[in-house]
PDB file of C-alpha atoms in Angstrom:
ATOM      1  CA  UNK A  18      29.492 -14.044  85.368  1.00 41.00           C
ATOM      2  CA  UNK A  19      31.667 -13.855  88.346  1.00 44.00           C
ATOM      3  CA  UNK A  20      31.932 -16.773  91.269  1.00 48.00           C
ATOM      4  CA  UNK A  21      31.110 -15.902  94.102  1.00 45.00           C
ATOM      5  CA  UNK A  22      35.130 -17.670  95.280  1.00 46.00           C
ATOM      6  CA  UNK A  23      36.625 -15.764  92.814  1.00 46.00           C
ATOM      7  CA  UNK A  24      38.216 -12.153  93.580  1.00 44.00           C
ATOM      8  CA  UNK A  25      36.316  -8.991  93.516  1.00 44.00           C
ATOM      9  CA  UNK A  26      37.073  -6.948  90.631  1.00 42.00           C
ATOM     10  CA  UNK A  27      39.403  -4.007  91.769  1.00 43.00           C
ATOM     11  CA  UNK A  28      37.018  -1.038  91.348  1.00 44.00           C
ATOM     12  CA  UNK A  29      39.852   1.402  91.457  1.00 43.00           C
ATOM     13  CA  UNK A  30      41.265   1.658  87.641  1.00 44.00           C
ATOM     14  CA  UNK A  31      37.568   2.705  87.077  1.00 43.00           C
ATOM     15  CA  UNK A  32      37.329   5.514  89.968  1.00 45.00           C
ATOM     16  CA  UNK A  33      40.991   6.986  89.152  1.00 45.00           C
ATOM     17  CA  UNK A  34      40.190   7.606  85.407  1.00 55.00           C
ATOM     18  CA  UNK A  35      37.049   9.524  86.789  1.00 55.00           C
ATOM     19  CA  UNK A  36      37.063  13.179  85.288  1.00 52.00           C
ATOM     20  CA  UNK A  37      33.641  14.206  85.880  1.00 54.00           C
ATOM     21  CA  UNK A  38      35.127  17.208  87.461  1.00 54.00           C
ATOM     22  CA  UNK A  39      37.364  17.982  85.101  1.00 56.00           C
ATOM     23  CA  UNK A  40      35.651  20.300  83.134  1.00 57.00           C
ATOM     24  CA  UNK A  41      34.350  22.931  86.172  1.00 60.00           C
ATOM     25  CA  UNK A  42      37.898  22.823  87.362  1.00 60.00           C
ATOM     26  CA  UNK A  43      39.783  23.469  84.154  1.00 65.00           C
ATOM     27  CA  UNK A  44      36.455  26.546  83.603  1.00 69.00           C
ATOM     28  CA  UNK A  45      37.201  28.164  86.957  1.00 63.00           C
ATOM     29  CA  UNK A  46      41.140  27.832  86.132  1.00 65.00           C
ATOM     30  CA  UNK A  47      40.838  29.739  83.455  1.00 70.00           C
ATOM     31  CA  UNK A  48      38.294  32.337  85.210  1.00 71.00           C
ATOM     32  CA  UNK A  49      40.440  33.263  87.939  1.00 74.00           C
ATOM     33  CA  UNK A  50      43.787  33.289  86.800  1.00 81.00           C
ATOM     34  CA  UNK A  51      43.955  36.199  84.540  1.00 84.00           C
ATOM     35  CA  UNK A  52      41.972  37.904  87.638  1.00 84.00           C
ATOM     36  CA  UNK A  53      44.545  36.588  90.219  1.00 85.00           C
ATOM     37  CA  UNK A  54      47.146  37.683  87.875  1.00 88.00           C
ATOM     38  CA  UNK A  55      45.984  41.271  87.195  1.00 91.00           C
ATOM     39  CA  UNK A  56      45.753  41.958  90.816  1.00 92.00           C
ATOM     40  CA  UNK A  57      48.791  40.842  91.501  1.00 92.00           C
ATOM     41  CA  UNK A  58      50.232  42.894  88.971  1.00 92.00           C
ATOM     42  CA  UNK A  59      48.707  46.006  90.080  1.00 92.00           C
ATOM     43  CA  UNK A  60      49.410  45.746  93.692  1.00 89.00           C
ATOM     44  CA  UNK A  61      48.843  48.376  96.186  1.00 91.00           C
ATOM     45  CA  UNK A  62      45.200  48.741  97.754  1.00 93.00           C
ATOM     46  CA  UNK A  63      43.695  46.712  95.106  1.00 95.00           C
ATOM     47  CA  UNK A  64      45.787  43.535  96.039  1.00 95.00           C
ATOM     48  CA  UNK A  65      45.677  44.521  99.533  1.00 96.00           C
ATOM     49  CA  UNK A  66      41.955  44.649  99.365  1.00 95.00           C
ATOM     50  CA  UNK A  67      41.851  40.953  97.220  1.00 95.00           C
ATOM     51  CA  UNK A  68      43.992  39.437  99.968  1.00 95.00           C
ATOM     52  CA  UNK A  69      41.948  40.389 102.539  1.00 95.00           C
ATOM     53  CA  UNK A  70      38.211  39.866 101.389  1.00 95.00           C
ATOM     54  CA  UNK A  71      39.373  36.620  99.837  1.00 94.00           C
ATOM     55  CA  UNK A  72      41.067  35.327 103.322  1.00 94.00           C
ATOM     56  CA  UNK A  73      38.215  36.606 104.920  1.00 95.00           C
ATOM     57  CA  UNK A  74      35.713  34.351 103.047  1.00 93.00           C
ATOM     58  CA  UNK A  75      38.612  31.281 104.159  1.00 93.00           C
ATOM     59  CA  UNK A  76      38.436  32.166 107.246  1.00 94.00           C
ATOM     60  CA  UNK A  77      34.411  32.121 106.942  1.00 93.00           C
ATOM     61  CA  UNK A  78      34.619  28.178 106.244  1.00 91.00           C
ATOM     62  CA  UNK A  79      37.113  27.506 109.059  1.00 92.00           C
ATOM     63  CA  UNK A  80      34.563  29.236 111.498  1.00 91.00           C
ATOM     64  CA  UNK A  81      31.477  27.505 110.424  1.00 90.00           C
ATOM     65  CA  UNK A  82      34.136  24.439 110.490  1.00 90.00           C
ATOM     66  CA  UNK A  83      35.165  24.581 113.628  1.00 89.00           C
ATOM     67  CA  UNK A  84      31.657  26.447 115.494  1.00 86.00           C
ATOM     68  CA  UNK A  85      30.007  23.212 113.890  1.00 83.00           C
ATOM     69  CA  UNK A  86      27.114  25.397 113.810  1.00 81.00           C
ATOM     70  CA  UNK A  87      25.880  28.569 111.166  1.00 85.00           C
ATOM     71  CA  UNK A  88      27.529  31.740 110.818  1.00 87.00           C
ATOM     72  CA  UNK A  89      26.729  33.850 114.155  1.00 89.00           C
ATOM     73  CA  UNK A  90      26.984  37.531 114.700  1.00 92.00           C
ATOM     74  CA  UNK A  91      30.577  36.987 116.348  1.00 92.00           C
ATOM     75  CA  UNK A  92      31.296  35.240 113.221  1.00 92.00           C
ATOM     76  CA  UNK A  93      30.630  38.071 111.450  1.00 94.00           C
ATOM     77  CA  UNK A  94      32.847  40.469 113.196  1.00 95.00           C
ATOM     78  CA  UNK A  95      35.564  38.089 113.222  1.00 95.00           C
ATOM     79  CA  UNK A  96      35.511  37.618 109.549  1.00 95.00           C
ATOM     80  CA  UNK A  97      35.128  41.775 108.866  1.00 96.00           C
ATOM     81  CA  UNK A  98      38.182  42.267 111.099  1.00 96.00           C
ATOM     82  CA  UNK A  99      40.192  39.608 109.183  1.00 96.00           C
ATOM     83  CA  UNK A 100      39.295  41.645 106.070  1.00 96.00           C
ATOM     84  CA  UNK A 101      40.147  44.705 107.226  1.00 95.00           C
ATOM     85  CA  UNK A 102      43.652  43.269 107.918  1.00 95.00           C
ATOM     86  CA  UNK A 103      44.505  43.613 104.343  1.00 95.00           C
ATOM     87  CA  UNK A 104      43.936  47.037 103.021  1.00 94.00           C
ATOM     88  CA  UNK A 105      45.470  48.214 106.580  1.00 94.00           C
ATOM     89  CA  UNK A 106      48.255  47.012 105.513  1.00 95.00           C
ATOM     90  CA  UNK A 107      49.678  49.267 102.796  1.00 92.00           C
ATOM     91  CA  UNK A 108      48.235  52.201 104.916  1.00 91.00           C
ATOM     92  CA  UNK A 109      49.635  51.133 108.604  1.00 91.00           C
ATOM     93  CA  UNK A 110      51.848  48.443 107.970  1.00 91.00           C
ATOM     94  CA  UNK A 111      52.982  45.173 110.210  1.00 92.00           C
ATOM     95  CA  UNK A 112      51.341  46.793 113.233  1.00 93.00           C
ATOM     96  CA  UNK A 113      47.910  47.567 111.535  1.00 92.00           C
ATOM     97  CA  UNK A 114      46.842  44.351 110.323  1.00 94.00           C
ATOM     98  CA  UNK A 115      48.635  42.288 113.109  1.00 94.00           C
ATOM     99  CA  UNK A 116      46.356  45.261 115.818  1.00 94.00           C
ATOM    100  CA  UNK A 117      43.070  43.864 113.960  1.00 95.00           C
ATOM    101  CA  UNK A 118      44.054  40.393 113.772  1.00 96.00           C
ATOM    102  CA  UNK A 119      44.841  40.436 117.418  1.00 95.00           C
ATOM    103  CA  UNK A 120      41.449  42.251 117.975  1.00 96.00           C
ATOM    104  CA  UNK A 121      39.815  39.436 116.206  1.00 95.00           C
ATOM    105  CA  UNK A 122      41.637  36.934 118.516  1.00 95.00           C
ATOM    106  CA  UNK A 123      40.447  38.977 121.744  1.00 95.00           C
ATOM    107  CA  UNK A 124      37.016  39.082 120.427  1.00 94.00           C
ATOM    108  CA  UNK A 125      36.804  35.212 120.196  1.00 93.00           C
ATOM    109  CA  UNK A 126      38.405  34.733 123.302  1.00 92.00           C
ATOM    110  CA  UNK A 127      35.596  36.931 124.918  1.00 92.00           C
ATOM    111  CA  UNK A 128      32.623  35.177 122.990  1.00 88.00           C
ATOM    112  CA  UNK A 129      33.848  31.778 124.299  1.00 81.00           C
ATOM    113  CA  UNK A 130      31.760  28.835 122.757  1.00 76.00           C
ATOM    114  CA  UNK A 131      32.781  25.813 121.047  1.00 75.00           C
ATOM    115  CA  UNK A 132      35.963  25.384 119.241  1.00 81.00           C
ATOM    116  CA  UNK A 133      37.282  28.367 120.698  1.00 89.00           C
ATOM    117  CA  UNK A 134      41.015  27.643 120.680  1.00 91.00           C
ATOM    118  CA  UNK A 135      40.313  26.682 116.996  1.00 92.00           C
ATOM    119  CA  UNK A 136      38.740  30.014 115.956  1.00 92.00           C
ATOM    120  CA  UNK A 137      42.077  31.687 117.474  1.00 94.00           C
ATOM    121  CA  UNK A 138      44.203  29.101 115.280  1.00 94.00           C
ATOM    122  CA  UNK A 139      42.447  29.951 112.799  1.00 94.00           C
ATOM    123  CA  UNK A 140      42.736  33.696 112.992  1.00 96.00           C
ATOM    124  CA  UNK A 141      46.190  34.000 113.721  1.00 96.00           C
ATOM    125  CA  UNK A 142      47.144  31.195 110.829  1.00 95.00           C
ATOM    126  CA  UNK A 143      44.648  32.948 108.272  1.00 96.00           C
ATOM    127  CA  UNK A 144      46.133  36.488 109.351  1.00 95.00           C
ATOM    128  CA  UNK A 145      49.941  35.580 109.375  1.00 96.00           C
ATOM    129  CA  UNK A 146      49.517  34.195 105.441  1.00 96.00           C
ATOM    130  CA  UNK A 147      47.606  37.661 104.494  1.00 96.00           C
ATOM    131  CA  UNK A 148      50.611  39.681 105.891  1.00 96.00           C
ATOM    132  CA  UNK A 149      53.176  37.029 104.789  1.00 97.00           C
ATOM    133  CA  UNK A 150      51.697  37.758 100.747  1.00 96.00           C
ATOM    134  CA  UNK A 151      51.518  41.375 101.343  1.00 97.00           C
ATOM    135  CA  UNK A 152      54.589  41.320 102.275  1.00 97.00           C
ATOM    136  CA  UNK A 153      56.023  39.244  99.736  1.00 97.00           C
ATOM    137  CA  UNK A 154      54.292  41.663  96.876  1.00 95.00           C
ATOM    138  CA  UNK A 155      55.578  44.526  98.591  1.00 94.00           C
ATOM    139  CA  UNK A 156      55.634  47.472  96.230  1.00 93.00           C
ATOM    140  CA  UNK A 157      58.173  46.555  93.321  1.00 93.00           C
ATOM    141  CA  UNK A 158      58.369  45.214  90.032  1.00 94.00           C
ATOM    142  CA  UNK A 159      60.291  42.084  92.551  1.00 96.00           C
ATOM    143  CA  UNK A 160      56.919  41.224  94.259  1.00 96.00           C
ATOM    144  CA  UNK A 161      55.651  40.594  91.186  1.00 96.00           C
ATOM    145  CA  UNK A 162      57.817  38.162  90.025  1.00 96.00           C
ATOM    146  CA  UNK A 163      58.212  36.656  93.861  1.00 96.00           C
ATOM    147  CA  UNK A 164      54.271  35.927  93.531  1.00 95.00           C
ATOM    148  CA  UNK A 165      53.925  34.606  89.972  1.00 95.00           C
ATOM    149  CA  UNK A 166      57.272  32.308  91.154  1.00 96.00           C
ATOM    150  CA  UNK A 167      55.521  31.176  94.184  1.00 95.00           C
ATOM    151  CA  UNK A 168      52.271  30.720  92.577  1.00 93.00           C
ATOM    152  CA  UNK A 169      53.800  28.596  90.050  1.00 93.00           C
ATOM    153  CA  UNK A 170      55.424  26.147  92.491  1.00 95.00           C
ATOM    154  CA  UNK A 171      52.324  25.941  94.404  1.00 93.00           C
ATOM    155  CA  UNK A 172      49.571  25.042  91.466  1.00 87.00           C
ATOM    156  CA  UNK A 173      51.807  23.493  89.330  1.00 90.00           C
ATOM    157  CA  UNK A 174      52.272  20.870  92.306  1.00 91.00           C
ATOM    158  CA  UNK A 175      48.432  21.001  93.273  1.00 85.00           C
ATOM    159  CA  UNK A 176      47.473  20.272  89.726  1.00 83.00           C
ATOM    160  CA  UNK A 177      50.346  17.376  88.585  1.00 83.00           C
ATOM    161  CA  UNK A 178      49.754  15.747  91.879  1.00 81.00           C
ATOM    162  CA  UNK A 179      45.965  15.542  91.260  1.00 78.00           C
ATOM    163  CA  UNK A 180      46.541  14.598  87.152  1.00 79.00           C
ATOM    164  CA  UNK A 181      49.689  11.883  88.311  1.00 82.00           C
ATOM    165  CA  UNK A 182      47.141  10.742  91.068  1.00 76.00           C
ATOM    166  CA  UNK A 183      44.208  10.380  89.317  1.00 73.00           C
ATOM    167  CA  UNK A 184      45.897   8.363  86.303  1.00 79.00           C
ATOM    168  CA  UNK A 185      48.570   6.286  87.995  1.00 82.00           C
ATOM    169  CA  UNK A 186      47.237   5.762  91.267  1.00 71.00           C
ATOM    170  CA  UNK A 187      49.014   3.176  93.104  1.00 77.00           C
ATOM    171  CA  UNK A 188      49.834   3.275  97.164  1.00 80.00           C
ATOM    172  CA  UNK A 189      48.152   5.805  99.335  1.00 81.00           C
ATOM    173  CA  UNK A 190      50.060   8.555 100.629  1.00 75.00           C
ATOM    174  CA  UNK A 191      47.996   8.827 103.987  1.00 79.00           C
ATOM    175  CA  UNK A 192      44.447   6.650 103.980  1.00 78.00           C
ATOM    176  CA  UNK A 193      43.894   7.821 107.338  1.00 77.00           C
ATOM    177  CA  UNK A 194      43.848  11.291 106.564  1.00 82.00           C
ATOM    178  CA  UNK A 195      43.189  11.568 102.810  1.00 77.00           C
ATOM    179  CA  UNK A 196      41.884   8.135 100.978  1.00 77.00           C
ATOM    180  CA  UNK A 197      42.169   9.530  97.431  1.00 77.00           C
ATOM    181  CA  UNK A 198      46.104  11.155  97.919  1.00 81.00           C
ATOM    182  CA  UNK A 199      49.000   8.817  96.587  1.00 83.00           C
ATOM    183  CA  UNK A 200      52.563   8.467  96.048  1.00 85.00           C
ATOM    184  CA  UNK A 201      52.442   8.583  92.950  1.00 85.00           C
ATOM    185  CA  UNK A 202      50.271  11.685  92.932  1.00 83.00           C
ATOM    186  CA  UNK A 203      52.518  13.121  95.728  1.00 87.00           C
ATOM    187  CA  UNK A 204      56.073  12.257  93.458  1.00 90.00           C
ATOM    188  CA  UNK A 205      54.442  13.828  90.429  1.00 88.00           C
ATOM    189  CA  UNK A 206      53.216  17.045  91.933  1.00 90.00           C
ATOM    190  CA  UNK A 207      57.208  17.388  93.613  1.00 93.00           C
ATOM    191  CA  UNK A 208      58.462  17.004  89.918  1.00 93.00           C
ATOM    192  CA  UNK A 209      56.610  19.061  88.318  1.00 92.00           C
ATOM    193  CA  UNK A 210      56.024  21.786  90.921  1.00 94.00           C
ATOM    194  CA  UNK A 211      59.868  21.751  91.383  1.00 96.00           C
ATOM    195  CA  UNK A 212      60.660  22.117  87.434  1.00 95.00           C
ATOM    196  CA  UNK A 213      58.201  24.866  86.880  1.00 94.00           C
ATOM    197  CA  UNK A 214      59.780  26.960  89.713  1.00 95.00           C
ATOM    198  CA  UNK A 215      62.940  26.749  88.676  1.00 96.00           C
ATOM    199  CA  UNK A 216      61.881  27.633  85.139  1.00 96.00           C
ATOM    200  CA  UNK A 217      60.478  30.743  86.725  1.00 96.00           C
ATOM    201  CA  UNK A 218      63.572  31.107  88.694  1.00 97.00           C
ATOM    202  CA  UNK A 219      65.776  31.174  86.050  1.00 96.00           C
ATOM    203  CA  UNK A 220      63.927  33.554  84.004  1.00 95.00           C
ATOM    204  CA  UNK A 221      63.201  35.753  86.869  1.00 94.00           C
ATOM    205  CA  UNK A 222      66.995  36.339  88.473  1.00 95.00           C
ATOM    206  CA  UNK A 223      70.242  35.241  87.914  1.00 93.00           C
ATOM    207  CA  UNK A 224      70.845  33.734  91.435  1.00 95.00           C
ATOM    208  CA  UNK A 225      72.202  30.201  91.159  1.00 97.00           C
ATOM    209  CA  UNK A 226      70.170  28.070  89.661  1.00 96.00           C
ATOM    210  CA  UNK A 227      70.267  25.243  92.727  1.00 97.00           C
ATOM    211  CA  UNK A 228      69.214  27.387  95.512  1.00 97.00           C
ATOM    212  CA  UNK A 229      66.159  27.911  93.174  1.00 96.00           C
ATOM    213  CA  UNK A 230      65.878  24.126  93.230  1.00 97.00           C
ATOM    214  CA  UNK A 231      66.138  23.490  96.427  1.00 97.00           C
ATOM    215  CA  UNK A 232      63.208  26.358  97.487  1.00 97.00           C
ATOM    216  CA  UNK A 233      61.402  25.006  94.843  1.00 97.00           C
ATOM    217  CA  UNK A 234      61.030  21.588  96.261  1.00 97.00           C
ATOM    218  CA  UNK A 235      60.659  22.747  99.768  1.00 97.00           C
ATOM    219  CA  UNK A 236      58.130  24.887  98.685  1.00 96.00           C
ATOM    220  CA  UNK A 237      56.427  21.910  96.650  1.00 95.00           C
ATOM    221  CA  UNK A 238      56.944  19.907 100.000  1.00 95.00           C
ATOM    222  CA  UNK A 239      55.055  22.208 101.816  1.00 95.00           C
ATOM    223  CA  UNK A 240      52.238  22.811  99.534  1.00 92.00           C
ATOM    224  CA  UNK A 241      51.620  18.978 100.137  1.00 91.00           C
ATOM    225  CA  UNK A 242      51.869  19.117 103.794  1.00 92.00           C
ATOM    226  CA  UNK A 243      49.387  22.458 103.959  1.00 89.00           C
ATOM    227  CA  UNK A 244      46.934  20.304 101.776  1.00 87.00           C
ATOM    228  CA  UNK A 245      47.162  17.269 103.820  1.00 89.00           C
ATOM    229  CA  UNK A 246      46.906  19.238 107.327  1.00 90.00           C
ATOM    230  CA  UNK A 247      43.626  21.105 105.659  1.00 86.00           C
ATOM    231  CA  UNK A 248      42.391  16.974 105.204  1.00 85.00           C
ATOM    232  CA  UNK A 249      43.121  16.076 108.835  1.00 89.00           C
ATOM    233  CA  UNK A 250      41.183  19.426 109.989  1.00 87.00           C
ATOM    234  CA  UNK A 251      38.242  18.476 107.897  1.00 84.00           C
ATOM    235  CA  UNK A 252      38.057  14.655 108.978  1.00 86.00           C
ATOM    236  CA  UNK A 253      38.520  15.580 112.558  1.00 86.00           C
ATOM    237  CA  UNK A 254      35.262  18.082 111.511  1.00 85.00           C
ATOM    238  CA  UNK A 255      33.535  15.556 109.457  1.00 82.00           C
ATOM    239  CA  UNK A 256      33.232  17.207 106.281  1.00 80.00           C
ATOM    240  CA  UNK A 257      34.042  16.231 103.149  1.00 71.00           C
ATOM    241  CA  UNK A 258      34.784  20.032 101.527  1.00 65.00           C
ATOM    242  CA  UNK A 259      34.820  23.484 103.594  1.00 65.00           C
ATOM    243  CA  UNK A 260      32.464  24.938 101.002  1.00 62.00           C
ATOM    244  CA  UNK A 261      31.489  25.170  97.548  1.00 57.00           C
ATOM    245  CA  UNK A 262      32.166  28.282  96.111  1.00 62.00           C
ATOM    246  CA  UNK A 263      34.695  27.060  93.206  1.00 56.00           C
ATOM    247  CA  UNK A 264      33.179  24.581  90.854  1.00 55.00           C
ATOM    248  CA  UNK A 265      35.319  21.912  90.561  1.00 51.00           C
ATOM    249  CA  UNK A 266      37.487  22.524  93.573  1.00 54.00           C
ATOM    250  CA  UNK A 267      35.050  23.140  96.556  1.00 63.00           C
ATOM    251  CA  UNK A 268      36.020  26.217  98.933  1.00 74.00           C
ATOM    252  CA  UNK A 269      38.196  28.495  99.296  1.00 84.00           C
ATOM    253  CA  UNK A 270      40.037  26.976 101.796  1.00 84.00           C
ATOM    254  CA  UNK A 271      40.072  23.678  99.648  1.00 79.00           C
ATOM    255  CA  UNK A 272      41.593  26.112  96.985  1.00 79.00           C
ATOM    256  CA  UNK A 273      44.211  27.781  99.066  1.00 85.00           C
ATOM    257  CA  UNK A 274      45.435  25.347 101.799  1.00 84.00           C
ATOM    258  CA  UNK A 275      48.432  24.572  99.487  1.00 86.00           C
ATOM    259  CA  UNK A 276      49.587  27.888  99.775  1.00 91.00           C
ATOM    260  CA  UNK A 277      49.411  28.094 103.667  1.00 93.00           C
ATOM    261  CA  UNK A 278      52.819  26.908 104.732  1.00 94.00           C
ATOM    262  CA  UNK A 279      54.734  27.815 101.271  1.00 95.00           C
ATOM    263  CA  UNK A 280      53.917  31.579 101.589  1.00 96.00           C
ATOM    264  CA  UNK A 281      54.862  31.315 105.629  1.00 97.00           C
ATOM    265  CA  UNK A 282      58.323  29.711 104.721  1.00 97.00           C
ATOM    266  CA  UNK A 283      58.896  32.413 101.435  1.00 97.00           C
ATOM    267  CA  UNK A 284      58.070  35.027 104.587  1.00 97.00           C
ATOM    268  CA  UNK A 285      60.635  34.012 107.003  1.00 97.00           C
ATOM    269  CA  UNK A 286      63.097  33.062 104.448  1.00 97.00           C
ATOM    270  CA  UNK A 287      63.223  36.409 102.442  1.00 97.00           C
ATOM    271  CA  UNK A 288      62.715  38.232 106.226  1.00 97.00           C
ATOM    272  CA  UNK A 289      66.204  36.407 107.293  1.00 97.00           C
ATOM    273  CA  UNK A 290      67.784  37.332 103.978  1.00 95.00           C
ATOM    274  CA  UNK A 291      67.172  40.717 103.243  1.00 95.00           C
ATOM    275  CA  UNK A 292      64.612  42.304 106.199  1.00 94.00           C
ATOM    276  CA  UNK A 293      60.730  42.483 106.345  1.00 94.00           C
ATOM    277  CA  UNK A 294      60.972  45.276 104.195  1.00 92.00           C
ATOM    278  CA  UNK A 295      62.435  43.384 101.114  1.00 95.00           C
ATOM    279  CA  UNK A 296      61.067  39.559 101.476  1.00 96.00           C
ATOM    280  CA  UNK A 297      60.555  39.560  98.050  1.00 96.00           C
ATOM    281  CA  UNK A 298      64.652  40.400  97.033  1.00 97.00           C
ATOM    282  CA  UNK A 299      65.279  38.493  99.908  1.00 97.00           C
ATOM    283  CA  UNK A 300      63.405  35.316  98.394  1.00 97.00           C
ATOM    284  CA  UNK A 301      64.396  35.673  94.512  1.00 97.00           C
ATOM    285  CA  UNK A 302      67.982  37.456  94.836  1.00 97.00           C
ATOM    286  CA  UNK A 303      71.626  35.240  96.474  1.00 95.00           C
TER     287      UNK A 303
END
């Protein structure tokens, strides 16, 4: 029996050893990696066609985000044109998809309404990351290992951070942005998203193995920051998840948000090294 002077008991041991969700997560893991693998093996129109309808349905929860109100018929076309983006792209290039994202932006600059400078971020952000992993695919054997090296970094930080923050806990990372992120969670994910990309690095290309450490961790870095920027969008929103589409993990956006700014940096970094036309040798090969 506790008194009512004495200290209330510290209820968070109890809620960071919660795994109800667990089990939907580690279901839908295994459901779409072997699918997000095979397309990005196969490349060409097929991935093309992936990127773009699965962007598309991201860019359906930051519209119905940022509207604050249900999907309208503008909505619609916006999303369809963001699609459309991604299958132009092996067939037209840079100047297809960035002609229908910059349609899209046009059309929600003509439909005015709320959160209209929003909808345009959105577009051009959701737009830039479908050409930046087109891109980065490209059409070689190189793509391939450029994605499953990314991808590694990325997830392998999502998922220690949430493991390391769920188990440890400890001081919060940013409680005014995202309550349930830590340090801890935040240190793990860097470690471990780090060490699995240089695994991957090493296996994938004999460039020195410290530049592939030091990518790794600003990729890892920026998978954080992409995460906690997705947080600040949806508390400025008031909502807790941008959808629920993924058991376990909420939307697609919730999903994906790591891999905003990672893929962006792997664009411009490969595009300095080695041209838009080889982002992928430009990334992997020093």
């Amino acid at each position: 029996m506790t008194n009512p002077g004495d200290p209330a008991a510290d209820p968070t041991p109890n809620r960071r050893r919660n795994w109800a969700d667990l089990g939907p997560r580690l279901i839908s893991a295994f459901v779409l990696l072997p699918v997000v693998a095979l397309t990005l093996y196969l490349g060409g129109y097929l991935f093309a066609l992936v990127v773009g309808v699965v962007f598309a349905g991201v860019y359906r929860e930051w519209e119905t985000m940022v509207t604050r109100a249900p999907l309208t018929p503008v909505g619609i076309v916006l999303i369809g044109l963001i699609a459309l983006s991604g299958p132009l792209f092996p067939w037209l290039g840079l100047a297809g998809s960035a002609g229908f994202i910059g349609l899209a932006c046009v059309v929600a600059l003509v439909a005015r309404g709320e959160g209209v400078l929003w909808r345009i971020g959105g577009l051009v952000l959701t737009g830039a990351v479908i050409v930046a992993l087109l891109a980065l695919r490209g059409t070689t054997l190189t793509g391939v290992w450029a994605g499953v090296y990314l991808a590694t970094v990325v997830w392998m930080t999502d998922s220690a951070a949430f493991f390391t923050g769920r188990q440890i806990g400890g001081e919060k990372l940013a409680p005014d942005i995202s309550p349930s992120k830590t340090w801890s969670g935040a240190l793990g994910g860097l470690s471990l998203g780090t060490t699995a990309g240089l695994i991957v690095w090493i296996i994938a290309t004999d460039s020195p193995w410290w530049i592939g450490l030091i990518i790794s961790a600003i990729i890892s870095i920026l998978g954080q920051l992409g995460d906690l920027s997705e947080s600040a969008a949806k508390r400025h929103f008031r909502i807790k998840d941008s959808g629920d589409i993924i058991p376990g993990h909420g939307g697609l956006m919730d999903r994906l948000d790591s891999l905003t700014f990672g893929v962006l940096f792997v664009l411009l970094l490969g595009t300095l090294h080695a041209g838009f036309g080889a982002v992928a040798e430009g990334l992997l090969f020093w």
